[in-house]
mmCIF file of C-alpha atoms and ligand atoms in Angstrom:
data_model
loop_
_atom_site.group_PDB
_atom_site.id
_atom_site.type_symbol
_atom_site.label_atom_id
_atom_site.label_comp_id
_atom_site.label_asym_id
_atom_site.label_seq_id
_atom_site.Cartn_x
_atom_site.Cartn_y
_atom_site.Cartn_z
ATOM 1 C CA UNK A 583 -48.109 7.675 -50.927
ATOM 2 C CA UNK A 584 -49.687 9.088 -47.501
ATOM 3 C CA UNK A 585 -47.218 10.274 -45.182
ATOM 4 C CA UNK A 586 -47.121 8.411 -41.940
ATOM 5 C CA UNK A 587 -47.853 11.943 -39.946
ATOM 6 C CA UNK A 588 -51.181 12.299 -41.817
ATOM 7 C CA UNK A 589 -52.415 8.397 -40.616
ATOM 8 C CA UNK A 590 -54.236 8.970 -37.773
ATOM 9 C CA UNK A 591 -53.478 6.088 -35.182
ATOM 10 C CA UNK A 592 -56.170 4.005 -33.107
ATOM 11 C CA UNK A 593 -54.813 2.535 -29.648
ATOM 12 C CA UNK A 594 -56.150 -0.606 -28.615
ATOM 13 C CA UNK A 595 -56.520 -1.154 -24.825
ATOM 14 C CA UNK A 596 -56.379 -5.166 -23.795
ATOM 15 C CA UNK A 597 -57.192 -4.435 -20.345
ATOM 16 C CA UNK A 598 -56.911 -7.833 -18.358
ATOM 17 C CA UNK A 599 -55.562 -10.789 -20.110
ATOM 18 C CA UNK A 600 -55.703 -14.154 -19.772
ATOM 19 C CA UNK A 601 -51.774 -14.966 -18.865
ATOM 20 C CA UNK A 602 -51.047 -13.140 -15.909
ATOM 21 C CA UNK A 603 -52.333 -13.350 -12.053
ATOM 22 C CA UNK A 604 -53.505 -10.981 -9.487
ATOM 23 C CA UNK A 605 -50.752 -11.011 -7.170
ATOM 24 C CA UNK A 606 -48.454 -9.237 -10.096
ATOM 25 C CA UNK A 607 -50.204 -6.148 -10.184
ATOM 26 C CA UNK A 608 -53.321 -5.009 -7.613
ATOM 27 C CA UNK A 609 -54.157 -2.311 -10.762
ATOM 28 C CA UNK A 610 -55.271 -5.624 -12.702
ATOM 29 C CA UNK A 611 -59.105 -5.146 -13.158
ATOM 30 C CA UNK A 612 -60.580 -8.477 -11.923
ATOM 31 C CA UNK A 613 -64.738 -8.332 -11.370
ATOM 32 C CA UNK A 614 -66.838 -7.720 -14.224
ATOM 33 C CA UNK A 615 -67.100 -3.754 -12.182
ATOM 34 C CA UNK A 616 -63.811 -3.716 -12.339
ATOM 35 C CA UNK A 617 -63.073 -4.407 -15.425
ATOM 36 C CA UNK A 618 -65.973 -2.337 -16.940
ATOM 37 C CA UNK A 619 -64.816 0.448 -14.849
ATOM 38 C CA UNK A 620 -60.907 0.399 -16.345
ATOM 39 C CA UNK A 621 -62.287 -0.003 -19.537
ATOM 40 C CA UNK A 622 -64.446 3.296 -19.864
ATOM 41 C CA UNK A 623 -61.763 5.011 -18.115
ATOM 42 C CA UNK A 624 -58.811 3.405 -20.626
ATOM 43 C CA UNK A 625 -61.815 4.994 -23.563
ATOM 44 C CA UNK A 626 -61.646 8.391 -22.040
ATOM 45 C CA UNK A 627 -57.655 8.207 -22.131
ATOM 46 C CA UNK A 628 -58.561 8.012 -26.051
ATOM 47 C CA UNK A 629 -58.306 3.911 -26.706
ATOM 48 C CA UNK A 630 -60.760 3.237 -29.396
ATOM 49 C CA UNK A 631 -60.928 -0.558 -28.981
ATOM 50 C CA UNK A 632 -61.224 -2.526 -25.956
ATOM 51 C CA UNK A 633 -59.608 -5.956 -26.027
ATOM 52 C CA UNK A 634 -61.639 -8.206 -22.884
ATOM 53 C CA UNK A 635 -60.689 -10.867 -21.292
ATOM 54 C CA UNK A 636 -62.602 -11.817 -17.917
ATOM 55 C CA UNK A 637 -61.956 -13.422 -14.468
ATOM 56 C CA UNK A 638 -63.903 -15.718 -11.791
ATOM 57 C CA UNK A 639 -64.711 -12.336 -9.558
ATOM 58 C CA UNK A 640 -63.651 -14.126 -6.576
ATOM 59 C CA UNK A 641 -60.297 -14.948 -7.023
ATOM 60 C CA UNK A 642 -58.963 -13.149 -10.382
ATOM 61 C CA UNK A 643 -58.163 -16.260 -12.529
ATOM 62 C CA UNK A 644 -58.454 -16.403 -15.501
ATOM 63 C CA UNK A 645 -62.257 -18.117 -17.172
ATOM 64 C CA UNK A 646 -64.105 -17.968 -20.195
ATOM 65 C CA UNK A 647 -67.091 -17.767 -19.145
ATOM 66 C CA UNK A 648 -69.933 -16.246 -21.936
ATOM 67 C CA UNK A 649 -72.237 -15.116 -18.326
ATOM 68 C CA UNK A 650 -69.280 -12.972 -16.911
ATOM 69 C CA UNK A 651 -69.065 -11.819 -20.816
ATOM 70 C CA UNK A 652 -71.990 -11.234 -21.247
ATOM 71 C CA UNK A 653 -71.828 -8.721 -18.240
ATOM 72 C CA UNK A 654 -68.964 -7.318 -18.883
ATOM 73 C CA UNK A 655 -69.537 -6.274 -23.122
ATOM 74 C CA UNK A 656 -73.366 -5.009 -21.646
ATOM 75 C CA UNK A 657 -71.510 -2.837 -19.121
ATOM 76 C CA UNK A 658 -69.393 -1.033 -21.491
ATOM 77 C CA UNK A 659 -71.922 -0.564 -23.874
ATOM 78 C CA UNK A 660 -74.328 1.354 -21.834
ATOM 79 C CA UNK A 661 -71.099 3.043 -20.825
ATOM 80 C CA UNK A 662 -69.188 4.169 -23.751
ATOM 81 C CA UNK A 663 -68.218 3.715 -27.756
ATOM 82 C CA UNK A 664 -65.075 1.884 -27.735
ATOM 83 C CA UNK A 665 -65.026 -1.207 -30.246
ATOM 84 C CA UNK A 666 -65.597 -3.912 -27.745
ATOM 85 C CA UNK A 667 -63.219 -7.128 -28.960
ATOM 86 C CA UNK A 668 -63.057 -9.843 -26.535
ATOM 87 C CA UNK A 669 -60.906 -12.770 -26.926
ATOM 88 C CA UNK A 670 -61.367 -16.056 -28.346
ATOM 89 C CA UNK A 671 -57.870 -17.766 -26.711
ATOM 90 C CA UNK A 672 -60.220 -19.720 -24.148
ATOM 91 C CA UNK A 673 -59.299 -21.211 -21.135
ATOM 92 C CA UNK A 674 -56.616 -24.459 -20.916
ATOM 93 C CA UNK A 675 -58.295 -27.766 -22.471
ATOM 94 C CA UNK A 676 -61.496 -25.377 -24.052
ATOM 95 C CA UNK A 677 -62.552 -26.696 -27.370
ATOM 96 C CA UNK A 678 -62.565 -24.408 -30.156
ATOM 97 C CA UNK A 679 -66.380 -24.388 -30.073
ATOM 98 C CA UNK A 680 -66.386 -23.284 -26.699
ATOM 99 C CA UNK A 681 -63.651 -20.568 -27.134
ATOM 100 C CA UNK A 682 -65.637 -19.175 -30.308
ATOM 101 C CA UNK A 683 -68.926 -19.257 -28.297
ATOM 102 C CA UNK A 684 -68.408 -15.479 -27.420
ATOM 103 C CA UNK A 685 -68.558 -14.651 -30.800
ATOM 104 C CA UNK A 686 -71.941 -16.692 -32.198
ATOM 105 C CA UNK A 687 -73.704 -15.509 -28.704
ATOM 106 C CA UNK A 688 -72.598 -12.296 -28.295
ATOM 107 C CA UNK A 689 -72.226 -11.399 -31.691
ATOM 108 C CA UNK A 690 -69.432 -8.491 -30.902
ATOM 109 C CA UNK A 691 -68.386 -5.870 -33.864
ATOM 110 C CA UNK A 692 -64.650 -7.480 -33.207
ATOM 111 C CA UNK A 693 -63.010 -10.735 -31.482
ATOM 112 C CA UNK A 694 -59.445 -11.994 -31.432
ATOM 113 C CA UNK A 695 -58.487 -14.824 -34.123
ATOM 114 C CA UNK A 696 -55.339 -16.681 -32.980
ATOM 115 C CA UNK A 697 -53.359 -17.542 -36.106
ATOM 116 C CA UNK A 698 -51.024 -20.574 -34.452
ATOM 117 C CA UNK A 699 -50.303 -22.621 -31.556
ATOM 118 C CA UNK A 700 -47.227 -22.128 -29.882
ATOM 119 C CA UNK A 701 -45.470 -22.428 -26.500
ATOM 120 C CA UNK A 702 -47.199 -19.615 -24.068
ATOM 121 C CA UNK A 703 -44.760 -19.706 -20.984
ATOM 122 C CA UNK A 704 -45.051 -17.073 -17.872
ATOM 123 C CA UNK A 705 -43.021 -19.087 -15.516
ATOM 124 C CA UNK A 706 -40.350 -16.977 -15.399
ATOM 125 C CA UNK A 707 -42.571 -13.955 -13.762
ATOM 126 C CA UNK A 708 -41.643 -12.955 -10.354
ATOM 127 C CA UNK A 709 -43.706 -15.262 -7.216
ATOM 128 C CA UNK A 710 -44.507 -12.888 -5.165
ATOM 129 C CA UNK A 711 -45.247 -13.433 -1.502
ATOM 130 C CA UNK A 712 -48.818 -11.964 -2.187
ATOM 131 C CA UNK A 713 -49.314 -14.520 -4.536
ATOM 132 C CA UNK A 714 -52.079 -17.266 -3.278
ATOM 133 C CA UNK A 715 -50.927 -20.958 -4.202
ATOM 134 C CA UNK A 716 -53.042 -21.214 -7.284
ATOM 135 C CA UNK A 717 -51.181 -18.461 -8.572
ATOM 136 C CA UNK A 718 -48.147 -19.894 -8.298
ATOM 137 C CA UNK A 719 -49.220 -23.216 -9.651
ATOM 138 C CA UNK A 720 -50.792 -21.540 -12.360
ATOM 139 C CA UNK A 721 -47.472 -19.308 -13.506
ATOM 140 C CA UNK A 722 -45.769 -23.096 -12.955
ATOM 141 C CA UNK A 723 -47.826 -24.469 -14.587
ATOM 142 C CA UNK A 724 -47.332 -23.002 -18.189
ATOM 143 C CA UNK A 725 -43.830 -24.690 -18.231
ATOM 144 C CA UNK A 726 -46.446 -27.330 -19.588
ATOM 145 C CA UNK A 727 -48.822 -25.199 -21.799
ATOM 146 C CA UNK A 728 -49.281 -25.217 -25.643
ATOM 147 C CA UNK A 729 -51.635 -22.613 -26.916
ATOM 148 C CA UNK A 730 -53.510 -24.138 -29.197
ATOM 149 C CA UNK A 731 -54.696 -23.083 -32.359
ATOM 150 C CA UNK A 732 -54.545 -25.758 -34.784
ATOM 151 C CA UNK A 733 -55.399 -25.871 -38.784
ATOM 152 C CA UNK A 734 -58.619 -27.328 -37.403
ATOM 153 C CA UNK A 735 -59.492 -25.051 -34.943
ATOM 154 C CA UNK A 736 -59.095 -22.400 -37.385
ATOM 155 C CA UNK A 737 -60.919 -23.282 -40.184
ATOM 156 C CA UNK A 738 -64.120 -23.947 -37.070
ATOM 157 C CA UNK A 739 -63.156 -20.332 -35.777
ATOM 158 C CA UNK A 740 -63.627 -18.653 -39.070
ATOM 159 C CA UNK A 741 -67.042 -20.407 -39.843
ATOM 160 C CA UNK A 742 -67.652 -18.849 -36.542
ATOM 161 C CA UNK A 743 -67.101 -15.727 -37.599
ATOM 162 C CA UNK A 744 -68.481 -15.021 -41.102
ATOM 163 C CA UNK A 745 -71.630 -16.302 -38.961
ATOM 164 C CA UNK A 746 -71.603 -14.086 -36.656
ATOM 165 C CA UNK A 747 -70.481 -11.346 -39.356
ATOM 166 C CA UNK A 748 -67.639 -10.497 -36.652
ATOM 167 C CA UNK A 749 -64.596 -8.924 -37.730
ATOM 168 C CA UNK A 750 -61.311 -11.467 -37.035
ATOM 169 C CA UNK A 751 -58.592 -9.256 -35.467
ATOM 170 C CA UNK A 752 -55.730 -11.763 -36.212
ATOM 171 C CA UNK A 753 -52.957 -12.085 -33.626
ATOM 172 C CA UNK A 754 -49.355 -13.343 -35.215
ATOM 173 C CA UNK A 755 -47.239 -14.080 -32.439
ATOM 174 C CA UNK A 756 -44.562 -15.614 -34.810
ATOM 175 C CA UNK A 757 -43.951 -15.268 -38.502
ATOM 176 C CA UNK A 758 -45.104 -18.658 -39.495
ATOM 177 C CA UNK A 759 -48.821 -17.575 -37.915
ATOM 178 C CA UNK A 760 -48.993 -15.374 -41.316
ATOM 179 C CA UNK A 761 -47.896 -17.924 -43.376
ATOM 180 C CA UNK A 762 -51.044 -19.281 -41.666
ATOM 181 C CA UNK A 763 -53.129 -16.789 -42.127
ATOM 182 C CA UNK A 764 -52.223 -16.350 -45.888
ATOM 183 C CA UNK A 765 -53.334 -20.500 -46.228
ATOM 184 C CA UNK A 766 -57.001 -19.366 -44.024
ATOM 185 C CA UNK A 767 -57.090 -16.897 -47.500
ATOM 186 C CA UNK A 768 -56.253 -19.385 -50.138
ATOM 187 C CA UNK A 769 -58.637 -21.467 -48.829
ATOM 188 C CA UNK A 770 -61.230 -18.968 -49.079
ATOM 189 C CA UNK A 771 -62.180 -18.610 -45.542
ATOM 190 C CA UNK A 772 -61.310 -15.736 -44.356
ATOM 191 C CA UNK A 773 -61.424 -12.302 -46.043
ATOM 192 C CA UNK A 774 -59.309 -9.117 -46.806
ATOM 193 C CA UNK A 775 -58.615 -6.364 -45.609
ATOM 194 C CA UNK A 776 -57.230 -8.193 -42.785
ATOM 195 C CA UNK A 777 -56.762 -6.497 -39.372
ATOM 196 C CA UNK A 778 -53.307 -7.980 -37.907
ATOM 197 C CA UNK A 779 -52.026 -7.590 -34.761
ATOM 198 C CA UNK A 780 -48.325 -8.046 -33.902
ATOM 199 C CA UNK A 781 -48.303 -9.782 -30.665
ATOM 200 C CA UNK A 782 -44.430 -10.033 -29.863
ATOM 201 C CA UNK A 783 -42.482 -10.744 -26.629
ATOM 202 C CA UNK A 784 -44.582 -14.059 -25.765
ATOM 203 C CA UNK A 785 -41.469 -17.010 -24.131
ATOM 204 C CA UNK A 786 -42.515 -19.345 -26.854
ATOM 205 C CA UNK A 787 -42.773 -16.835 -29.809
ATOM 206 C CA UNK A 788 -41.012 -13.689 -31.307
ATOM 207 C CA UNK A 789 -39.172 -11.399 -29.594
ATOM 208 C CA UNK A 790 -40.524 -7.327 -28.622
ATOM 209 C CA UNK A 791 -37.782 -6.274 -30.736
ATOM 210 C CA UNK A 792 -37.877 -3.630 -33.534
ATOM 211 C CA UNK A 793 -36.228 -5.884 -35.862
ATOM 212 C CA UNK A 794 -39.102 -9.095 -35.238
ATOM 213 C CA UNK A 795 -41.427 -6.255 -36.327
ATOM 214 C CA UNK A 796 -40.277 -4.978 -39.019
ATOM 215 C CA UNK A 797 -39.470 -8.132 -40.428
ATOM 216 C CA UNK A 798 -43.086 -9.414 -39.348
ATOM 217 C CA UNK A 799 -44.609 -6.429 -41.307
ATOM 218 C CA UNK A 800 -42.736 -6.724 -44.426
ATOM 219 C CA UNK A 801 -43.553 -10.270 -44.449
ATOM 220 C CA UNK A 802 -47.384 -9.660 -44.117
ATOM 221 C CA UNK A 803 -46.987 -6.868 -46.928
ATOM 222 C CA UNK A 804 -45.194 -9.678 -49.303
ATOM 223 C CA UNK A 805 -47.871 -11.764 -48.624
ATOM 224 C CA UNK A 806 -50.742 -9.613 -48.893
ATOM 225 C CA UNK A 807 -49.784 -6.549 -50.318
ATOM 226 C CA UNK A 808 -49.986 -3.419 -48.541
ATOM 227 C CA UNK A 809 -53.398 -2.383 -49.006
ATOM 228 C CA UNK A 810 -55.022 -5.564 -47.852
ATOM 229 C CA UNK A 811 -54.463 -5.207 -44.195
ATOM 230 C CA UNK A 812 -54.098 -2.761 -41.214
ATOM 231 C CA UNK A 813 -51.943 -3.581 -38.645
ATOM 232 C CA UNK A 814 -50.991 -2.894 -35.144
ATOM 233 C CA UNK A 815 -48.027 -3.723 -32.478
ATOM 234 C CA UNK A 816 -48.710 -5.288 -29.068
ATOM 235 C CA UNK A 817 -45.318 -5.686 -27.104
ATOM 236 C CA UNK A 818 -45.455 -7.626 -24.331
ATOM 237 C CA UNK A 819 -43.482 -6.683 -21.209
ATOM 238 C CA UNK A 820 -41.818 -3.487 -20.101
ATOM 239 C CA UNK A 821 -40.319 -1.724 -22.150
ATOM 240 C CA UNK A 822 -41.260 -3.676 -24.956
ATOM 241 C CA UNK A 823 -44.397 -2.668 -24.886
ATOM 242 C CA UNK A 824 -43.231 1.070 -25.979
ATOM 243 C CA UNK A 825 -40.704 0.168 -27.659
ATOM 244 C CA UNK A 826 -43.178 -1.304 -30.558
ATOM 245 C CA UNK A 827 -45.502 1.692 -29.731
ATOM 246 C CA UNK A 828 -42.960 3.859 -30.878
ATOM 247 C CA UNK A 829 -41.944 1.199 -33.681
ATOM 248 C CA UNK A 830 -45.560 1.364 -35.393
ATOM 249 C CA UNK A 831 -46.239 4.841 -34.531
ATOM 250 C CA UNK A 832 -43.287 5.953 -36.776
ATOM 251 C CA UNK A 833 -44.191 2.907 -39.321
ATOM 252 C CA UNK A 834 -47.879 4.100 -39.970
ATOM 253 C CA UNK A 835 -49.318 1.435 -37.944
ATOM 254 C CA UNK A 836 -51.436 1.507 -34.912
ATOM 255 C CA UNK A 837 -50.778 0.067 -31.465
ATOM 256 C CA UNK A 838 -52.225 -1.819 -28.253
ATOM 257 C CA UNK A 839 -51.029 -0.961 -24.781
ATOM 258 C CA UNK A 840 -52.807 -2.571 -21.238
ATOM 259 C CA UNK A 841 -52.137 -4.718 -18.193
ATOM 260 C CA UNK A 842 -52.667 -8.050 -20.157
ATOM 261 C CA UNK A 843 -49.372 -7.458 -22.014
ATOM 262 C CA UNK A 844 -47.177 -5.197 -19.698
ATOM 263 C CA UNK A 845 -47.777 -3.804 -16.167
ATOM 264 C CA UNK A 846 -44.901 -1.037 -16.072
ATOM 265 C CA UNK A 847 -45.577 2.797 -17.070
ATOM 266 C CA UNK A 848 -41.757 3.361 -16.307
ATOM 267 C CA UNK A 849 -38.563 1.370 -15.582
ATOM 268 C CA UNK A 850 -38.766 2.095 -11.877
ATOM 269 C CA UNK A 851 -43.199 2.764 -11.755
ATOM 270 C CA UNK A 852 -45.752 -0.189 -12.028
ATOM 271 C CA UNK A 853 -48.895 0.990 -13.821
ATOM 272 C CA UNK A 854 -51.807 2.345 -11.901
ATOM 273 C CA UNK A 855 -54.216 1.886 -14.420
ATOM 274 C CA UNK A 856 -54.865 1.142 -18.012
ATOM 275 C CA UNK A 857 -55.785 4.596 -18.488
ATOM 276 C CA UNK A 858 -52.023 5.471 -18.012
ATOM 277 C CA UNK A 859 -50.220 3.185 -20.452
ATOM 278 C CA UNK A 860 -52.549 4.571 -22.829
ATOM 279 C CA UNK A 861 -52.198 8.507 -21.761
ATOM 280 C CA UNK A 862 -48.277 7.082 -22.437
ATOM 281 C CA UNK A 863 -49.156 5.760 -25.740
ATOM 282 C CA UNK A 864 -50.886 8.656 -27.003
ATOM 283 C CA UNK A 865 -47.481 11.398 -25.458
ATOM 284 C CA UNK A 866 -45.725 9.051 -27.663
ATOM 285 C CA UNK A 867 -47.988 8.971 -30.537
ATOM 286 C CA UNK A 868 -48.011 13.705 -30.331
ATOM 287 C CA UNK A 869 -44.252 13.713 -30.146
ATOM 288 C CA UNK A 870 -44.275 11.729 -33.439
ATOM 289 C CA UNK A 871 -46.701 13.966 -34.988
ATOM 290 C CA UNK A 872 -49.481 11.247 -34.637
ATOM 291 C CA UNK A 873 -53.349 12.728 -34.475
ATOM 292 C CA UNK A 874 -55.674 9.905 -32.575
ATOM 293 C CA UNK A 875 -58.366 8.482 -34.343
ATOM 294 C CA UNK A 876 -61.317 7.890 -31.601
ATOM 295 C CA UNK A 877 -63.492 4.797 -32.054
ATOM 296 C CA UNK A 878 -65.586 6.681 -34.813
ATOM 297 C CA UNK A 879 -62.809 6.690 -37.012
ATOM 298 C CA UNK A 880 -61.239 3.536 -36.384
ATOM 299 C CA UNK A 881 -64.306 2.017 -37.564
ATOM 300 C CA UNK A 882 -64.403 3.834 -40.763
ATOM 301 C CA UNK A 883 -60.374 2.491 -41.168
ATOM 302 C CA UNK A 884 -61.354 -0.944 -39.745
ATOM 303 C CA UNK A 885 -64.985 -1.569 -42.059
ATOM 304 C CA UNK A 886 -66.730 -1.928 -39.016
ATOM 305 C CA UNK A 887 -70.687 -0.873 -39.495
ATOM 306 C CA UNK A 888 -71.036 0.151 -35.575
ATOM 307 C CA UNK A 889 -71.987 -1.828 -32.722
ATOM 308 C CA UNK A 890 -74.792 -3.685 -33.067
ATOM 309 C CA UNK A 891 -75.767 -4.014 -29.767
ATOM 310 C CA UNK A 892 -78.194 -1.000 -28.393
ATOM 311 C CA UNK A 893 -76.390 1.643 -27.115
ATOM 312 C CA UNK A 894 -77.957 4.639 -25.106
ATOM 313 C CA UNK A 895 -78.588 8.070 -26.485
HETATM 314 N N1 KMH B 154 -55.005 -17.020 -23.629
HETATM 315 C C1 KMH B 154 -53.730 -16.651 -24.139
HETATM 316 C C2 KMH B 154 -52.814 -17.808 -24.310
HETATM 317 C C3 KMH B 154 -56.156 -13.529 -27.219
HETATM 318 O O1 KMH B 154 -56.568 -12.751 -26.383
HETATM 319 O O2 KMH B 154 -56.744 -13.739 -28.274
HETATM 320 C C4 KMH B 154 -53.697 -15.738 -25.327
HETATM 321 C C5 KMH B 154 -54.968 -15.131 -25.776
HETATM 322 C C6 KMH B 154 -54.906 -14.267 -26.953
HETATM 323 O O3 KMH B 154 -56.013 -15.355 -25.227
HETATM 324 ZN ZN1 ZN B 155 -55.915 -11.243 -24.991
#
């Protein structure tokens, strides 16, 4: 068996998010520029993969919207190496067509592949007085929100997929979304080695505890045997966020920091960039004897064949 300190560890960077609003951090990249710009910078701080959301440039909420995709996934391209994942969660009351459509247009080496629906609530975040009133209906408005990912939509999603010949990174939020996943397999739609990431500290799902994840990962091996997937921890919220970092690290898995899931670098510091959580991630991954693989690498551990968009040089 390979020992954990030789298992060189990837960081994903998800750098804007689709669940949070400008007024709760100003480090939040909101223009495609923006976003492009923390995204090359979160690469050079070593994060191999770059999970995108993106935002109506004007006011920072959250859209789907394949144009302001397209610009953003072109922009990082010319720009650097990173894996370039963008979601597929969608906007509220998006059909799963529409959602998927940045995966059979842009045809992207990676994309997100929610594995449930569940209760997504951020009403409980701080209003801030620098929030405009959209903001504050919007956090309000989750008291209200299912995210949906039904047996339906999921079956359409991974059509979408082996189409596009995009690799699924599949987000479990909750145990019963492996349960879900393992049904995708039976059915023959989906295929191993499955990349899983642990997406805890979601109101609505499982908590950013060390105990959700190991019980989440030992569920995922019984059901798929170790060797059939790679995994990673996302914990959302501060300190969860390192909390799981450190979790994974010293479990052999890999891990995602970046201002989608927490905007805190310490107890009493709010981020300043993405580029910092992951600088953070990577002093925790040396002190636990760690070595980063760079996106070159965490292709050859992912499958991935490269990007297959042009790239300079
Ligand atoms: N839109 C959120 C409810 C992902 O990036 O794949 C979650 C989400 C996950 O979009
Ligand atoms: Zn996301």
């Amino acid at each position: 068996m390979t020992a954990v300190s030789d298992k060189p560890v990837f960081c994903s960077c998800a750098l804007t998010g689709g669940m949070s609003v400008p007024g709760q951090n100003p480090a939040i990249p909101m223009t495609p520029a923006e976003i492009v710009d923390s995204g090359v910078a979160a690469h050079a701080a070593g994060a191999a993969i770059l999970h995108i959301h993106v935002r109506e440039p004007e006011t920072g909420r959250p859209v789907s919207d394949l144009g302001l995709f397209r610009e953003v996934l072109a922009g990082l391209g010319e720009r650097c190496d990173a894996i370039l994942q963008p979601t597929t969660g969608g906007g509220v009351g998006m059909t799963i067509d529409e959602r998927g459509r940045v995966v059979s247009e842009c045809r992207p080496e990676m994309a997100t592949f929610n594995c449930g629906s569940f209760n997504f609530g951020i009403f409980k975040v701080r209003h801030r007085p620098e929030m405009a009133g959209w903001e504050t209906e919007y956090l309000e408005s989750t008291r209200d929100y299912v995210f949906r990912n039904t047996f339906a939509d999921m079956h359409r999603l991974a059509e979408l997929f082996r189409e596009a010949g995009t690799k699924p990174e599949y987000e479990v939020y909750d145990v019963g979304h492996l349960y879900n996943l393992h049904h995708l397999a039976e059915e023959g739609l989906v295929d191993p080695p499955f990349h899983v990431q642990f997406v805890l500290g979601v109101l609505g799902a499982g908590a950013a505890t060390i105990e959700q994840l190991v019980h989440m990962r030992r569920t995922a091996v019984s059901l798929f045997g170790e060797d059939a997937f790679t995994w990673s921890a996302a914990g959302v919220g501060y300190p969860g966020e390192f909390h799981l970092a450190a979790t994974a690290l010293m479990l052999g898995g890999h891990v995602r920091v970046g201002l989608e899931d927490n905007l805190r670098v310490s107890e009493d510091r709010r981020a300043s960039s993405n580029a910092e959580l992951v600088e953070k991630a990577f002093a925790l991954a040396a002190l636990l004897d760690r070595e980063p693989a760079p996106a070159g690498e965490a292709r050859e551990i992912l499958g991935l064949a490269g990007p297959r968009v042009a790239r300079p040089g």
